Short mmCIF file of C-alpha atoms in Angstrom, two decimals:
data_model
loop_
_atom_site.label_atom_id
_atom_site.label_comp_id
_atom_site.label_asym_id
_atom_site.label_seq_id
_atom_site.Cartn_x
_atom_site.Cartn_y
_atom_site.Cartn_z
CA MET A 18 40.31 0.67 34.47
CA LEU A 19 40.64 0.55 30.67
CA ALA A 20 39.46 -2.23 28.34
CA ARG A 21 39.64 -2.63 24.56
CA VAL A 22 37.31 -4.71 22.39
CA GLN A 23 37.71 -5.21 18.63
CA SER A 24 34.67 -4.69 16.43
CA ALA A 25 33.92 -3.41 12.92
CA HIS A 26 31.73 -0.98 11.00
CA LEU A 27 30.42 -1.10 7.43
CA ILE A 28 30.45 1.70 4.87
CA GLY A 29 28.63 0.30 1.88
CA ILE A 30 29.88 -3.29 1.74
CA GLU A 31 33.39 -2.44 2.88
CA PRO A 32 34.19 -3.11 6.58
CA TYR A 33 36.42 -0.90 8.71
CA ALA A 34 38.01 -1.96 11.98
CA VAL A 35 36.68 -0.18 15.07
CA ASP A 36 38.32 -0.34 18.50
CA VAL A 37 35.76 -0.06 21.30
CA GLU A 38 37.72 1.53 24.17
CA VAL A 39 36.03 1.60 27.57
CA ASP A 40 37.38 3.64 30.47
CA ILE A 41 35.78 3.45 33.94
CA ALA A 42 36.79 5.99 36.58
CA GLN A 43 35.91 5.89 40.29
CA ARG A 44 35.83 9.61 41.09
CA GLY A 45 33.26 12.17 40.02
CA LEU A 46 29.57 12.01 39.28
CA PRO A 47 28.34 8.85 37.47
CA HIS A 48 27.83 9.20 33.73
CA PHE A 49 27.86 7.03 30.61
CA ASN A 50 29.18 8.79 27.50
CA ILE A 51 29.83 7.38 24.02
CA VAL A 52 32.17 9.37 21.76
CA GLY A 53 33.67 8.78 18.33
CA LEU A 54 30.92 10.16 16.03
CA PRO A 55 28.09 7.79 17.10
CA ASP A 56 24.70 8.16 15.45
CA THR A 57 21.41 8.03 17.37
CA ALA A 58 21.19 4.22 17.31
CA VAL A 59 24.67 3.96 18.84
CA LYS A 60 23.92 6.58 21.51
CA GLU A 61 20.72 4.75 22.47
CA SER A 62 22.79 1.63 23.24
CA ARG A 63 23.38 3.10 26.73
CA ASP A 64 19.77 2.35 27.72
CA ARG A 65 19.77 -1.08 26.07
CA ILE A 66 23.02 -2.05 27.80
CA LYS A 67 21.83 -0.93 31.26
CA ALA A 68 18.63 -2.98 30.96
CA ALA A 69 20.53 -5.97 29.51
CA PHE A 70 22.97 -5.92 32.47
CA LYS A 71 20.13 -5.90 35.01
CA ASN A 72 18.16 -8.68 33.29
CA SER A 73 21.29 -10.81 32.77
CA GLY A 74 22.32 -10.66 36.42
CA PHE A 75 25.36 -8.40 36.00
CA PRO A 76 25.82 -5.31 38.21
CA PHE A 77 26.00 -2.12 36.16
CA PRO A 78 28.80 0.16 37.48
CA ILE A 79 27.55 3.48 38.86
CA LYS A 80 30.74 5.25 37.85
CA GLN A 81 32.17 7.49 35.17
CA ILE A 82 32.03 5.39 31.97
CA THR A 83 33.52 6.74 28.76
CA VAL A 84 33.32 4.70 25.56
CA ASN A 85 35.38 5.74 22.55
CA LEU A 86 34.76 4.24 19.11
CA ALA A 87 38.07 4.62 17.31
CA PRO A 88 38.90 5.95 14.80
CA ALA A 89 37.01 8.93 16.14
CA ASP A 90 36.67 10.72 12.78
CA LEU A 91 34.64 7.91 11.16
CA LYS A 92 30.88 8.13 11.62
CA LYS A 93 29.41 5.03 13.30
CA GLU A 94 25.83 3.91 12.81
CA GLY A 95 23.62 0.97 13.69
CA SER A 96 23.17 -1.24 16.75
CA SER A 97 26.03 -3.71 16.21
CA PHE A 98 28.18 -2.01 18.89
CA ASP A 99 25.85 -2.95 21.78
CA LEU A 100 27.54 -6.26 22.55
CA PRO A 101 31.18 -5.08 22.24
CA ILE A 102 30.45 -2.06 24.49
CA ALA A 103 28.80 -4.30 27.10
CA ILE A 104 31.73 -6.74 26.96
CA GLY A 105 34.14 -3.81 27.29
CA ILE A 106 32.39 -2.57 30.45
CA LEU A 107 32.50 -6.04 32.01
CA ALA A 108 36.19 -6.40 31.09
CA ALA A 109 37.03 -2.98 32.55
CA GLU A 110 35.31 -4.03 35.77
CA GLY A 111 37.32 -7.24 35.90
CA HIS A 112 34.47 -9.66 35.16
CA ILE A 113 36.16 -10.84 31.95
CA PRO A 114 39.92 -11.44 31.54
CA GLN A 115 41.18 -8.87 29.04
CA GLU A 116 43.71 -11.32 27.62
CA SER A 117 40.84 -13.38 26.20
CA LEU A 118 39.58 -10.40 24.16
CA LYS A 119 42.70 -10.01 22.02
CA SER A 120 41.87 -12.76 19.52
CA PHE A 121 38.11 -11.96 19.26
CA LEU A 122 36.11 -9.64 17.05
CA ILE A 123 32.68 -9.00 18.60
CA MET A 124 29.44 -7.62 17.15
CA GLY A 125 25.75 -7.80 18.00
CA GLU A 126 22.68 -5.88 19.16
CA LEU A 127 21.31 -6.33 22.67
CA SER A 128 17.68 -6.57 23.65
CA LEU A 129 16.49 -5.25 27.01
CA GLU A 130 16.38 -8.80 28.41
CA GLY A 131 19.99 -9.43 27.44
CA LYS A 132 19.39 -11.44 24.26
CA VAL A 133 21.69 -10.89 21.27
CA ARG A 134 19.87 -9.90 18.11
CA GLY A 135 21.03 -10.17 14.49
CA ILE A 136 22.78 -7.39 12.61
CA LYS A 137 23.22 -6.40 8.98
CA GLY A 138 26.37 -7.15 7.01
CA ALA A 139 27.87 -9.88 9.21
CA LEU A 140 29.20 -11.77 6.18
CA CYS A 141 30.90 -8.67 4.75
CA ILE A 142 32.67 -8.03 8.06
CA VAL A 143 33.78 -11.61 8.68
CA SER A 144 34.96 -12.26 5.12
CA ASN A 145 37.14 -9.14 5.08
CA ILE A 146 39.02 -9.50 8.36
CA LYS A 147 42.54 -8.27 7.66
CA SER A 148 44.01 -8.34 11.18
CA ASP A 149 46.39 -11.22 11.87
CA SER A 150 45.50 -11.11 15.57
CA ILE A 151 41.80 -11.88 15.04
CA LYS A 152 41.20 -15.63 14.83
CA LYS A 153 37.70 -15.80 16.36
CA VAL A 154 34.44 -13.89 15.88
CA ILE A 155 31.44 -13.65 18.20
CA VAL A 156 28.25 -13.09 16.19
CA PRO A 157 24.52 -13.21 16.97
CA LYS A 158 22.99 -16.64 16.44
CA GLU A 159 20.78 -15.18 13.70
CA ASN A 160 23.90 -14.41 11.66
CA ALA A 161 25.59 -17.77 12.23
CA TYR A 162 24.80 -19.33 8.86
CA GLU A 163 26.06 -16.44 6.74
CA ALA A 164 29.16 -15.86 8.90
CA GLY A 165 29.89 -19.60 8.98
CA ILE A 166 30.61 -19.59 5.23
CA VAL A 167 34.03 -18.01 5.83
CA ASP A 168 36.91 -20.43 6.26
CA ASN A 169 39.80 -18.48 7.78
CA VAL A 170 38.20 -17.62 11.17
CA GLU A 171 36.31 -19.45 13.91
CA ILE A 172 32.68 -18.38 14.30
CA TYR A 173 31.02 -18.48 17.73
CA PRO A 174 27.27 -17.69 17.65
CA VAL A 175 25.74 -16.51 20.93
CA GLU A 176 22.13 -16.03 21.98
CA SER A 177 22.64 -13.76 25.00
CA LEU A 178 25.07 -11.49 26.81
CA ALA A 179 25.47 -14.13 29.52
CA GLU A 180 26.45 -16.73 26.92
CA ALA A 181 29.08 -14.39 25.43
CA VAL A 182 30.54 -13.84 28.91
CA GLU A 183 30.71 -17.61 29.54
CA LEU A 184 32.55 -18.04 26.24
CA LEU A 185 35.12 -15.33 27.04
CA ARG A 186 35.63 -16.60 30.58
CA GLY A 187 36.12 -20.15 29.33
CA GLU A 188 33.37 -21.46 31.61
CA ARG A 189 31.81 -23.55 28.84
CA ILE A 190 33.18 -25.39 25.84
CA PHE A 191 31.93 -23.78 22.65
CA LYS A 192 32.54 -25.43 19.29
CA PRO A 193 33.14 -23.14 16.30
CA PHE A 194 30.18 -23.02 13.93
CA LYS A 195 30.66 -23.99 10.29
CA THR A 196 27.96 -23.68 7.64
CA GLU A 197 27.38 -26.77 5.54
CA ILE A 198 27.01 -25.22 2.11
CA ASP A 199 24.34 -26.83 -0.05
CA PHE A 200 25.23 -25.55 -3.49
CA SER A 201 22.61 -27.50 -5.37
CA TYR A 202 20.72 -25.65 -8.08
CA GLU A 203 17.37 -24.46 -6.76
CA ALA A 204 15.27 -24.95 -9.88
CA ASP A 205 12.09 -25.37 -7.84
CA GLY A 206 12.08 -21.66 -7.04
CA TYR A 207 11.59 -20.68 -10.68
CA GLU A 208 8.61 -20.88 -13.00
CA ASP A 209 9.14 -22.86 -16.20
CA PHE A 210 9.32 -21.72 -19.83
CA ALA A 211 7.08 -24.67 -20.71
CA ASP A 212 4.12 -22.70 -19.29
CA VAL A 213 4.38 -20.07 -22.06
CA LYS A 214 2.25 -20.76 -25.12
CA GLY A 215 3.63 -19.60 -28.45
CA GLN A 216 6.06 -16.62 -28.43
CA PHE A 217 8.83 -18.65 -30.04
CA GLN A 218 10.65 -15.55 -31.27
CA ALA A 219 10.60 -13.96 -27.82
CA LYS A 220 11.84 -17.19 -26.23
CA ARG A 221 14.67 -17.31 -28.76
CA ALA A 222 15.64 -13.71 -27.95
CA LEU A 223 15.64 -14.45 -24.20
CA GLU A 224 17.80 -17.53 -24.77
CA ILE A 225 20.35 -15.37 -26.59
CA ALA A 226 20.19 -12.79 -23.79
CA ALA A 227 20.81 -15.46 -21.14
CA ALA A 228 23.69 -16.97 -23.10
CA GLY A 229 25.54 -13.68 -23.59
CA GLY A 230 24.40 -11.60 -20.60
CA HIS A 231 22.53 -9.14 -22.84
CA ASN A 232 19.84 -6.65 -21.76
CA VAL A 233 16.37 -7.07 -23.30
CA LEU A 234 13.41 -4.80 -24.01
CA MET A 235 10.06 -6.41 -24.86
CA VAL A 236 7.34 -4.45 -26.65
CA GLY A 237 3.81 -5.73 -27.05
CA PRO A 238 0.13 -5.21 -26.24
CA PRO A 239 -1.30 -5.95 -22.77
CA GLY A 240 -1.70 -9.65 -22.03
CA SER A 241 0.74 -10.85 -24.68
CA GLY A 242 2.96 -12.55 -22.08
CA LYS A 243 5.79 -10.06 -21.49
CA SER A 244 5.72 -10.35 -17.70
CA MET A 245 5.23 -14.10 -17.90
CA LEU A 246 8.35 -14.45 -20.03
CA ALA A 247 10.41 -12.14 -17.82
CA ARG A 248 9.51 -14.02 -14.62
CA ARG A 249 10.73 -17.26 -16.19
CA PHE A 250 13.96 -15.81 -17.53
CA ALA A 251 15.98 -16.65 -14.41
CA SER A 252 15.10 -20.35 -14.92
CA ILE A 253 17.31 -20.52 -18.03
CA LEU A 254 20.31 -18.75 -16.52
CA PRO A 255 23.29 -20.93 -15.53
CA PRO A 256 23.68 -21.85 -11.85
CA MET A 257 25.76 -19.37 -9.86
CA THR A 258 29.40 -20.07 -9.12
CA ILE A 259 30.54 -20.03 -5.48
CA GLU A 260 32.19 -16.62 -6.05
CA GLU A 261 28.97 -15.17 -7.48
CA ALA A 262 26.95 -16.63 -4.60
CA ILE A 263 29.22 -15.03 -1.98
CA GLU A 264 29.16 -11.66 -3.79
CA THR A 265 25.36 -11.73 -3.94
CA THR A 266 25.02 -12.85 -0.32
CA LYS A 267 27.21 -9.98 0.87
CA ILE A 268 24.94 -7.39 -0.72
CA HIS A 269 21.79 -9.00 0.65
CA SER A 270 23.44 -9.27 4.07
CA VAL A 271 24.12 -5.52 4.15
CA ALA A 272 20.49 -4.90 3.17
CA GLY A 273 19.28 -7.25 5.94
CA LEU A 274 17.61 -9.66 3.52
CA ILE A 275 19.25 -12.94 4.56
CA SER A 276 16.66 -15.48 5.70
CA ASP A 277 17.12 -17.19 9.08
CA GLY A 278 18.82 -20.54 8.71
CA LYS A 279 20.10 -19.74 5.22
CA GLY A 280 23.74 -18.83 4.86
CA LEU A 281 24.36 -18.62 1.13
CA ILE A 282 22.13 -17.33 -1.66
CA THR A 283 22.48 -19.92 -4.42
CA SER A 284 19.60 -18.78 -6.68
CA ARG A 285 20.09 -15.86 -9.03
CA PRO A 286 18.18 -12.82 -7.73
CA PHE A 287 15.08 -11.62 -9.55
CA ARG A 288 14.13 -8.07 -8.58
CA SER A 289 10.99 -6.39 -9.90
CA PRO A 290 10.53 -2.92 -8.35
CA HIS A 291 7.25 -1.06 -8.80
CA HIS A 292 7.18 1.84 -11.26
CA SER A 293 6.56 4.25 -8.38
CA SER A 294 10.10 3.54 -7.08
CA SER A 295 12.40 6.52 -6.48
CA ASP A 296 15.87 6.90 -7.93
CA VAL A 297 17.39 6.26 -4.47
CA SER A 298 15.48 2.99 -4.03
CA LEU A 299 16.57 1.87 -7.49
CA ILE A 300 20.22 2.93 -7.50
CA GLY A 301 20.91 2.99 -3.75
CA GLY A 302 21.85 5.82 -1.42
CA GLY A 303 20.58 7.54 1.67
CA GLN A 304 22.46 9.45 4.35
CA ILE A 305 24.27 6.20 5.13
CA PRO A 306 24.47 4.65 1.63
CA LYS A 307 22.62 1.36 1.26
CA PRO A 308 22.35 -0.88 -1.83
CA GLY A 309 19.41 -0.28 -4.17
CA GLU A 310 17.52 -2.60 -6.49
CA VAL A 311 20.27 -2.59 -9.13
CA SER A 312 22.75 -3.94 -6.56
CA LEU A 313 20.28 -6.41 -5.07
CA ALA A 314 19.91 -7.77 -8.62
CA HIS A 315 23.69 -8.28 -8.92
CA ASN A 316 24.43 -11.56 -10.76
CA GLY A 317 20.73 -11.87 -11.49
CA VAL A 318 17.83 -10.13 -13.22
CA LEU A 319 16.31 -6.66 -12.84
CA PHE A 320 12.82 -6.58 -14.36
CA LEU A 321 11.23 -3.17 -14.98
CA ASP A 322 7.62 -3.71 -16.02
CA GLU A 323 5.81 -0.86 -17.82
CA LEU A 324 9.09 0.97 -18.40
CA PRO A 325 7.59 4.34 -19.51
CA GLU A 326 5.63 4.55 -16.23
CA PHE A 327 8.88 5.00 -14.30
CA LYS A 328 9.96 8.60 -13.83
CA ARG A 329 12.50 9.63 -16.42
CA THR A 330 14.96 10.73 -13.73
CA VAL A 331 14.71 7.24 -12.22
CA LEU A 332 15.44 5.53 -15.54
CA GLU A 333 18.40 7.77 -16.30
CA VAL A 334 20.29 6.57 -13.20
CA LEU A 335 20.50 3.15 -14.87
CA ARG A 336 23.10 4.40 -17.34
CA GLN A 337 26.16 3.89 -15.13
CA PRO A 338 25.37 0.34 -13.91
CA LEU A 339 24.38 -0.77 -17.41
CA GLU A 340 27.69 0.50 -18.77
CA ASP A 341 30.11 -0.16 -15.90
CA GLY A 342 28.57 -2.92 -13.78
CA PHE A 343 28.75 -0.93 -10.55
CA VAL A 344 27.22 2.11 -8.84
CA THR A 345 29.21 4.90 -7.20
CA ILE A 346 27.41 6.93 -4.52
CA ALA A 347 29.22 10.00 -3.20
CA ARG A 348 28.45 11.51 0.20
CA SER A 349 30.20 14.18 2.22
CA TYR A 350 32.08 11.73 4.44
CA ALA A 351 32.55 8.78 2.09
CA THR A 352 32.24 7.52 -1.48
CA VAL A 353 30.67 4.07 -1.68
CA ARG A 354 30.78 1.66 -4.60
CA PHE A 355 28.23 -1.14 -4.91
CA PRO A 356 28.49 -3.91 -7.55
CA ALA A 357 25.57 -3.92 -9.99
CA ARG A 358 26.19 -6.39 -12.81
CA PHE A 359 22.72 -7.60 -13.79
CA ILE A 360 20.66 -8.42 -16.86
CA LEU A 361 17.99 -5.78 -17.42
CA ILE A 362 14.64 -6.89 -18.80
CA GLY A 363 12.22 -4.10 -19.58
CA SER A 364 8.70 -4.31 -20.92
CA LEU A 365 6.36 -1.70 -22.33
CA ASN A 366 3.27 -1.26 -24.43
CA PRO A 367 3.71 0.25 -27.91
CA CYS A 368 1.42 3.17 -26.97
CA PRO A 369 -0.64 4.44 -23.99
CA CYS A 370 -3.67 2.28 -24.83
CA GLY A 371 -1.38 -0.61 -25.73
CA PHE A 372 -2.83 -1.57 -29.12
CA TRP A 373 -0.77 0.38 -31.66
CA GLY A 374 0.06 -2.07 -34.47
CA ASP A 375 -2.26 -4.75 -33.08
CA ASN A 376 -4.41 -6.40 -35.76
CA SER A 377 -7.23 -7.49 -33.46
CA LYS A 378 -7.96 -4.23 -31.66
CA PRO A 379 -7.75 -0.64 -32.94
CA CYS A 380 -5.45 1.90 -31.29
CA THR A 381 -7.25 4.94 -29.80
CA CYS A 382 -4.13 7.07 -29.27
CA THR A 383 -3.28 10.19 -31.24
CA PRO A 384 0.20 10.50 -32.81
CA GLN A 385 1.09 13.15 -30.22
CA MET A 386 0.11 10.81 -27.37
CA ILE A 387 2.28 8.04 -28.80
CA ILE A 388 5.26 10.39 -29.24
CA ARG A 389 4.96 11.67 -25.66
CA TYR A 390 4.63 8.12 -24.32
CA ARG A 391 7.69 6.86 -26.16
CA ALA A 392 9.73 9.96 -25.29
CA ARG A 393 9.69 8.91 -21.62
CA ILE A 394 12.50 6.50 -22.52
CA SER A 395 15.60 8.42 -23.60
CA GLY A 396 17.64 7.46 -26.65
CA PRO A 397 20.87 6.93 -24.65
CA LEU A 398 19.12 4.47 -22.33
CA LEU A 399 17.49 2.66 -25.24
CA ASP A 400 20.88 2.46 -26.92
CA ARG A 401 22.30 0.53 -23.95
CA ILE A 402 19.77 -2.28 -24.34
CA ASP A 403 21.16 -4.97 -26.63
CA ILE A 404 18.00 -6.78 -27.73
CA HIS A 405 14.63 -5.24 -28.64
CA ILE A 406 11.92 -7.80 -29.28
CA GLU A 407 8.27 -7.54 -30.26
CA VAL A 408 5.87 -9.74 -28.29
CA PRO A 409 2.62 -9.95 -30.30
CA ARG A 410 -0.73 -11.15 -29.05
CA VAL A 411 -1.03 -14.96 -28.79
CA ASN A 412 -3.84 -16.33 -30.98
CA TYR A 413 -6.44 -18.83 -29.87
CA ASN A 414 -4.96 -21.79 -31.73
CA GLU A 415 -1.66 -21.35 -29.87
CA LEU A 416 -3.45 -21.07 -26.52
CA LYS A 417 -5.48 -24.27 -26.99
CA ASP A 418 -2.51 -26.24 -28.34
CA GLU A 419 -1.69 -29.02 -25.85
CA THR A 420 1.67 -29.87 -27.41
CA PRO A 421 4.30 -29.58 -24.64
CA SER A 422 6.54 -26.55 -25.04
CA GLU A 423 10.28 -26.75 -24.55
CA ASN A 424 11.01 -26.54 -20.83
CA SER A 425 13.58 -24.36 -19.09
CA LEU A 426 15.96 -27.27 -18.44
CA LYS A 427 16.55 -27.89 -22.15
CA VAL A 428 17.03 -24.19 -22.88
CA ARG A 429 19.39 -23.84 -19.92
CA GLU A 430 21.57 -26.69 -21.24
CA ARG A 431 22.20 -24.71 -24.44
CA VAL A 432 22.81 -21.52 -22.46
CA VAL A 433 25.34 -23.25 -20.20
CA GLN A 434 27.14 -24.68 -23.24
CA ALA A 435 27.41 -21.18 -24.79
CA ARG A 436 28.58 -19.70 -21.47
CA ASP A 437 31.30 -22.37 -21.20
CA ILE A 438 32.59 -21.31 -24.62
CA GLN A 439 32.76 -17.68 -23.44
CA ILE A 440 34.49 -18.55 -20.16
CA ARG A 441 37.21 -20.41 -22.05
CA ARG A 442 37.50 -17.58 -24.57
CA PHE A 443 37.83 -14.82 -21.99
CA LYS A 444 39.82 -16.70 -19.33
CA SER A 445 42.73 -14.23 -19.62
CA GLU A 446 40.63 -11.10 -20.30
CA GLY A 447 38.96 -10.57 -16.92
CA ILE A 448 35.40 -10.81 -18.32
CA PHE A 449 32.90 -13.64 -18.53
CA PHE A 450 30.18 -12.81 -21.09
CA ASN A 451 29.99 -11.44 -24.60
CA ALA A 452 27.96 -8.48 -23.35
CA HIS A 453 30.97 -7.36 -21.27
CA MET A 454 33.40 -7.19 -24.20
CA LYS A 455 35.44 -4.02 -24.61
CA PRO A 456 36.53 -2.69 -28.04
CA LYS A 457 39.88 -4.50 -27.78
CA ASP A 458 38.06 -7.78 -27.06
CA MET A 459 35.75 -7.27 -30.03
CA LYS A 460 38.70 -6.74 -32.35
CA LYS A 461 40.25 -9.97 -31.10
CA PHE A 462 37.21 -12.26 -30.92
CA CYS A 463 34.66 -10.79 -33.37
CA LYS A 464 36.37 -10.74 -36.76
CA LEU A 465 33.80 -10.13 -39.51
CA SER A 466 33.81 -11.16 -43.17
CA GLU A 467 33.17 -8.70 -46.01
CA ASP A 468 29.58 -9.98 -46.29
CA CYS A 469 29.02 -9.22 -42.59
CA HIS A 470 30.48 -5.72 -42.97
CA SER A 471 28.29 -5.05 -46.01
CA LEU A 472 25.17 -6.14 -44.12
CA LEU A 473 26.07 -4.00 -41.12
CA GLN A 474 26.76 -0.96 -43.29
CA THR A 475 23.34 -1.24 -44.93
CA ALA A 476 21.68 -1.51 -41.51
CA MET A 477 23.62 1.47 -40.12
CA GLU A 478 22.63 3.69 -43.06
CA LYS A 479 18.96 2.67 -43.27
CA LEU A 480 18.20 2.50 -39.53
CA GLY A 481 20.44 5.37 -38.44
CA LEU A 482 22.15 3.23 -35.80
CA SER A 483 24.64 4.72 -33.35
CA ALA A 484 28.19 3.48 -32.74
CA ARG A 485 26.98 1.86 -29.52
CA ALA A 486 24.20 0.02 -31.39
CA TYR A 487 26.84 -1.17 -33.89
CA SER A 488 28.82 -2.70 -31.01
CA LYS A 489 25.71 -4.25 -29.49
CA ILE A 490 24.81 -5.96 -32.78
CA ILE A 491 28.26 -7.51 -33.06
CA LYS A 492 28.16 -8.73 -29.45
CA VAL A 493 24.72 -10.30 -29.93
CA ALA A 494 25.89 -11.90 -33.18
CA ARG A 495 28.88 -13.37 -31.30
CA THR A 496 26.44 -14.94 -28.82
CA ILE A 497 24.25 -16.35 -31.60
CA ALA A 498 27.38 -17.93 -33.10
CA ASP A 499 28.29 -19.40 -29.70
CA LEU A 500 24.85 -20.99 -29.39
CA GLU A 501 25.54 -22.68 -32.71
CA THR A 502 29.10 -23.52 -31.56
CA SER A 503 30.43 -21.60 -34.54
CA GLU A 504 33.95 -20.16 -34.34
CA VAL A 505 33.18 -17.46 -36.91
CA ILE A 506 30.39 -14.90 -37.06
CA LYS A 507 28.32 -15.50 -40.20
CA PRO A 508 26.06 -13.08 -42.10
CA SER A 509 23.03 -14.99 -40.78
CA HIS A 510 24.15 -14.23 -37.22
CA ILE A 511 24.52 -10.53 -38.05
CA ALA A 512 21.12 -10.49 -39.74
CA GLU A 513 19.40 -12.00 -36.70
CA ALA A 514 21.17 -9.54 -34.38
CA ILE A 515 20.02 -6.61 -36.55
CA HIS A 516 16.49 -7.98 -36.34
CA TYR A 517 16.68 -7.49 -32.57
CA ARG A 518 16.97 -3.71 -32.97
CA SER A 519 13.23 -3.40 -33.69
CA LEU A 520 12.81 -0.04 -31.96
CA GLU A 521 15.24 1.62 -34.38
CA ARG A 522 13.22 0.17 -37.27
CA GLN A 523 10.07 1.74 -35.82
CA SER A 524 11.78 5.09 -35.07
CA PHE A 525 10.85 4.57 -31.44
#
């Protein structure tokens, strides 16, 4: 007897349809084979399925069982095929009417007692169903909230193999599950800018970065508040749109980071990997490519504290996502592309001891030590960071001052206003922020006066700026103008943007 169950497999965040074909023959010695390039986790499903049958009260056929995962030339990995294989065996034995399987897509891992466990990437699979015949999806109950976001299919969460069988037999009435999306802004999850004493220049730079989607590098001695500022940066970013939330949730779903009972990620991600991280953990990869920190920070913030402590090879992999907004990982059997559009915030000390240029404490580093320390960050990477800002030590008078600082809500209102200007400006260009402008967009939206050109020329000649730094200055100036609701870029905007290239001024 032959049965066919529809399932799916993920490569990166892209799903591919998989037909689980089960053939059961009467003659010959009993065996249970799985073919179609299964990995170890898929092969081990034989033992999980046998135990699940016994503990669910279903007789396991002592016959020749052959399971084919088609297409056979696509490598399959993970445990999501347990449930469709088990359903296929029951259908081939006549316990489930095969006609009922035609409109279902099935996925889930089985425990030995017959419970259905959650899988990774359920949202990606459900939201990309392209078959007209599939109208219903059986998912583990753990994945119900993320899968229930999708509108065009009916979601049926199940807790056990027995429950899935009852659903397919029509023995019980199951109502499709729909996630009630609460898209309220989760401000409580962020720390507030009002907690930061002083550092008005740094706060101003971060406001500009949030308004235009610009990358930031903060330089200052230990304890000056660099990490404190970075951890509050997400609190001034605009709330995510529904499209951004779904994009972000898909990536976190593939990585298995969706919390139980939470379907949609509505807060912008803040990722802060340790400086001991490898290039694979940062950029993504592995034998079966998985998203790295740059993709998990998509539509949010990637904070790299103590930037020179990261291995240089690790930092260099940031070039592509900073420039293109995505990561391409090539493997022998597939090339995977993960989105990675984030705002990078980096922090570092000015020297190994941290006190070069500090008025209150002498630096103990030799010139050679400082050069070696700074050389850990390459010029091309530094060039891709729009805003460089010095974060000096906070003095005692600022620390004891009880005057309330401006809170994140007020800053965010200005940021949202500037973002709205950019959305209207770029509505037909396919971009959303000033930081994403291409040369053709800059020619169209960043016309400069003669005074602006003269100021830029002086800066280019004296600071030795590159062509990329020239573009970054103009983009930052456009954002400063947007914060002031100015249609034109003024010399004062250019001057402030030049000021945010402090590392060129210091020959960093």
